[in-house]
Structure formats: structure tokens, C-alpha cells
Amino acid sequence: MTDEYYMNKAIRLAKKGEGFVSPNPMVGAVVVKRGVVIGKGYHQKYGDLHAERNALKNCSEDPKGATLYVTLEPCCHHGKTPPCTDIIIEKEIARVVVGTTDVNPIVAGKGIEILQKHGIEVIVGVLEDECKALNKIFNKHITTGFPYVIMKYAMTADGKIATRTGESKWITSAGARESVHKLRKALSGIMVGVSTVIADDPLLNCRLSEPHIDPVRIICDTNLRTPLTSQVVRTANEIETIIATSAAPSKTSEYEKHGCKIMQIPKKGDHLDLHILFKELGSRGINSILLEGGGTLNFSALSEHLVDEVYVYMAPKIFGGSAKSPVEGIGIEKPSDAIKLNTMKVTSIGPDILIQSEVEYLCSPE
């Protein structure tokens, strides 16, 4: 079997940690000796053993002289657990195949260097693109301090997110809605504007039968209009809820009594300064956000270059009329100035279509 074959196994293992390891990266590892897999593991939960230690712990025989395949460069520093380089050296692994180097400055090639100094052969870059894609969230957060942001909306074929009376349940099918809940499971935060809370009274949780952790709920509420009777406030002691506001601290006590966390953010114009808000969220370990905002919040986030990807769930329906669109705000003046999307993937989900795109920013938000 080839190095690519075993690295593929490690990648599949790594994906099992999705939604549980944040703000750490997803990592998978496979131990191979004499052409046989003798151990495998992945980073299962933040604070628990890393993939390499799990794989070596699970070996069916002595791994001395074996090859270790790991999707990300082994760590070489003390964190929640000891350095993985230590256990690799201790177990006398002969060869380590690494998918991609770690962008974290406290590792960034140092783990590979330590292994090589101990006489271990290290191969780097096997299925590198696939291994990098595993941790696009981690990579952005660790290098910029900002969370990775996916803007998601469901719309009709004529670009409407509600009827002319404001009704939006349901535009897409049950299959598409389940896909959204899987996305909620994968990300550490979910964000909406206060207008969405007032109009829809959403719970903003992850409704999957499989094990999951609910994302942190973030409400952008400049003037603190979130109803105390809303579901997000009434369940704030069960699911972490942050209300970002510019309102005076004297107005926040009732929300705090319900368990909401208040984040004071200055204004930029008439609304919250999203750049400051997202930076603060990143500093609190929220490394990814699902933006399910209304048209105004969506346009503001795009204008500030805070959105990394756009997920469009499109239903084969037409509403027509003056119904709302997913991105509003002041809008773009010229077609040549449009915010461009690079489509990565188109998927059929029952009668609906999911279009996944990366956002391409050609100039600074200033």
C-alpha cells in the first residue's frame, strides 16, 4: 500500500473529531508495521489525548520500527497534554509521514525538526491539500485571531428568503434543514441579528440525534431589543448565549440574570463594529461562526471582509413580489464591483441544491 492510502485512512479518522475538538485542529493518525495497520486514533475531544497518543496507545503490538501517518505535524510543546514528539521518540517510531505542517507559531516545523534530530525519517506533504482543508478553520484562527465565517441562507429560485408577508417556514426540504444542523454541529458559534430573533424567535441549537455540542449563540443587538421572553434568552443557562450590544450597561442586568453573557461593542455608524466584535469572539476561542443573519447583517459582514464562505440552499420555488433577499444593505453600485464567489461544490439535497463558494475579496474594506 502507498503512503497516500494510509494518509487517507488518517484523514477519515480526523473527521470524526469535527464539532468536538475546537479550538484545536482535527487530527488523525495511523500506525503501520510490516504493511499492517497496528494502531489508529484521532483527537476526539478538546483537552483529551492527541491523535498520535491515541494511535500509539491503541497499538495491537509493539510499534518499535513502525511508520506513523499523521495528518498534521506532531506538536512539540506542553498544552493540555504532553508533546506528541515525546511519545513518538519514546516508542522508537522509525518513520513519520506528515500530511501538512502546523501553522501554529509554537510548532511550525519545530516538531518535524525534533523528530529528525532523533534519527526519525520524516516525510512531509502527503495529501497536503486534503490535510490543509481539514483545518481551514484552525489555520485562519491561529494565524489571524479571527474566526472562520460561513454565511448561510436558504432562498427560492428567484432569490427570496421569505414571502411578501414575511413567512419563511419552510423554504427548503427536511433534508436541507438536516444539512444545516450538521453545519451547526461543525462550527463553534452561530450568529444572527436581533431582527431575526424578533421575527422568528429561533432556538439556534443543533437538532441532531447523534452526539453533538451546541454552538455558542451570538446575537448582534446594537440597542438591546432582544425580548426577554425569546427562546434564546429563556434557554441561556442551557446553551451559552452572547448578546453583543452598544447599549448602556445599566440595561443589561435582566439579561445577565437569565444567563446571557453581555459583550460591549462600540458602534460603527448606526450598527455594531463587526470587525471589533469578530476579533473579540476569536480571542474568546470561538474559532468559527455560522452566520445566519438577515440581509443587513449579511451585507455588513461581507463589506467588512469577514465572511470566508457562502452556503446557499436553493429551493425550486418562486415567491416573487417584494419579499426580502438574503443580502441587502446599501448594495453595490456597479456590476464590476460585485463581491465575487468562487464556487467549490454543488450538491443536490432532495429537491434542493446546495452551492458552496469561497468569497473572493479583491481589495481592502477601506
PDB file of C-alpha atoms in Angstrom, residues 3 10 20 35 54 66 85 100 114 117 130 134 140 153 206 209 223 255 264 266 268-269 291-292 294 297 310 318-319:
ATOM      1  CA  ASP A   3       1.641   6.479   1.752  1.00  0.00           C
ATOM      2  CA  ALA A  10      -5.836   9.128   8.849  1.00  0.00           C
ATOM      3  CA  PHE A  20     -15.727  18.297  19.418  1.00  0.00           C
ATOM      4  CA  GLY A  35       2.366  -3.387   5.859  1.00  0.00           C
ATOM      5  CA  ASN A  54      -4.361   7.667  20.913  1.00  0.00           C
ATOM      6  CA  ALA A  66       6.790   1.264  12.619  1.00  0.00           C
ATOM      7  CA  THR A  85       7.032  14.254  19.722  1.00  0.00           C
ATOM      8  CA  THR A 100       0.920  19.149   6.437  1.00  0.00           C
ATOM      9  CA  ILE A 114      12.895  17.446  16.775  1.00  0.00           C
ATOM     10  CA  LYS A 117      17.286  15.216  15.257  1.00  0.00           C
ATOM     11  CA  GLU A 130      -6.669  17.432   1.753  1.00  0.00           C
ATOM     12  CA  LEU A 134      -9.330  19.594   7.279  1.00  0.00           C
ATOM     13  CA  LYS A 140      -7.313  31.074   9.938  1.00  0.00           C
ATOM     14  CA  TYR A 153     -29.061  31.234   3.807  1.00  0.00           C
ATOM     15  CA  CYS A 206     -28.244  21.796  16.838  1.00  0.00           C
ATOM     16  CA  SER A 209     -29.901  12.756  17.199  1.00  0.00           C
ATOM     17  CA  ASN A 223     -29.662  48.852  21.076  1.00  0.00           C
ATOM     18  CA  TYR A 255     -30.366  39.565  30.502  1.00  0.00           C
ATOM     19  CA  GLN A 264     -19.992  45.570  24.934  1.00  0.00           C
ATOM     20  CA  PRO A 266     -18.699  50.102  20.049  1.00  0.00           C
ATOM     21  CA  LYS A 268     -19.569  51.891  13.575  1.00  0.00           C
ATOM     22  CA  GLY A 269     -22.193  54.201  12.150  1.00  0.00           C
ATOM     23  CA  LEU A 291     -23.715  33.490  10.091  1.00  0.00           C
ATOM     24  CA  GLU A 292     -27.480  33.062   9.721  1.00  0.00           C
ATOM     25  CA  GLY A 294     -30.728  38.798   7.838  1.00  0.00           C
ATOM     26  CA  LEU A 297     -26.121  41.851   8.807  1.00  0.00           C
ATOM     27  CA  VAL A 310     -21.154  31.228   1.486  1.00  0.00           C
ATOM     28  CA  ILE A 318     -40.646  31.186  -6.763  1.00  0.00           C
ATOM     29  CA  PHE A 319     -42.163  33.735  -4.356  1.00  0.00           C
TER      30      PHE A 319
END
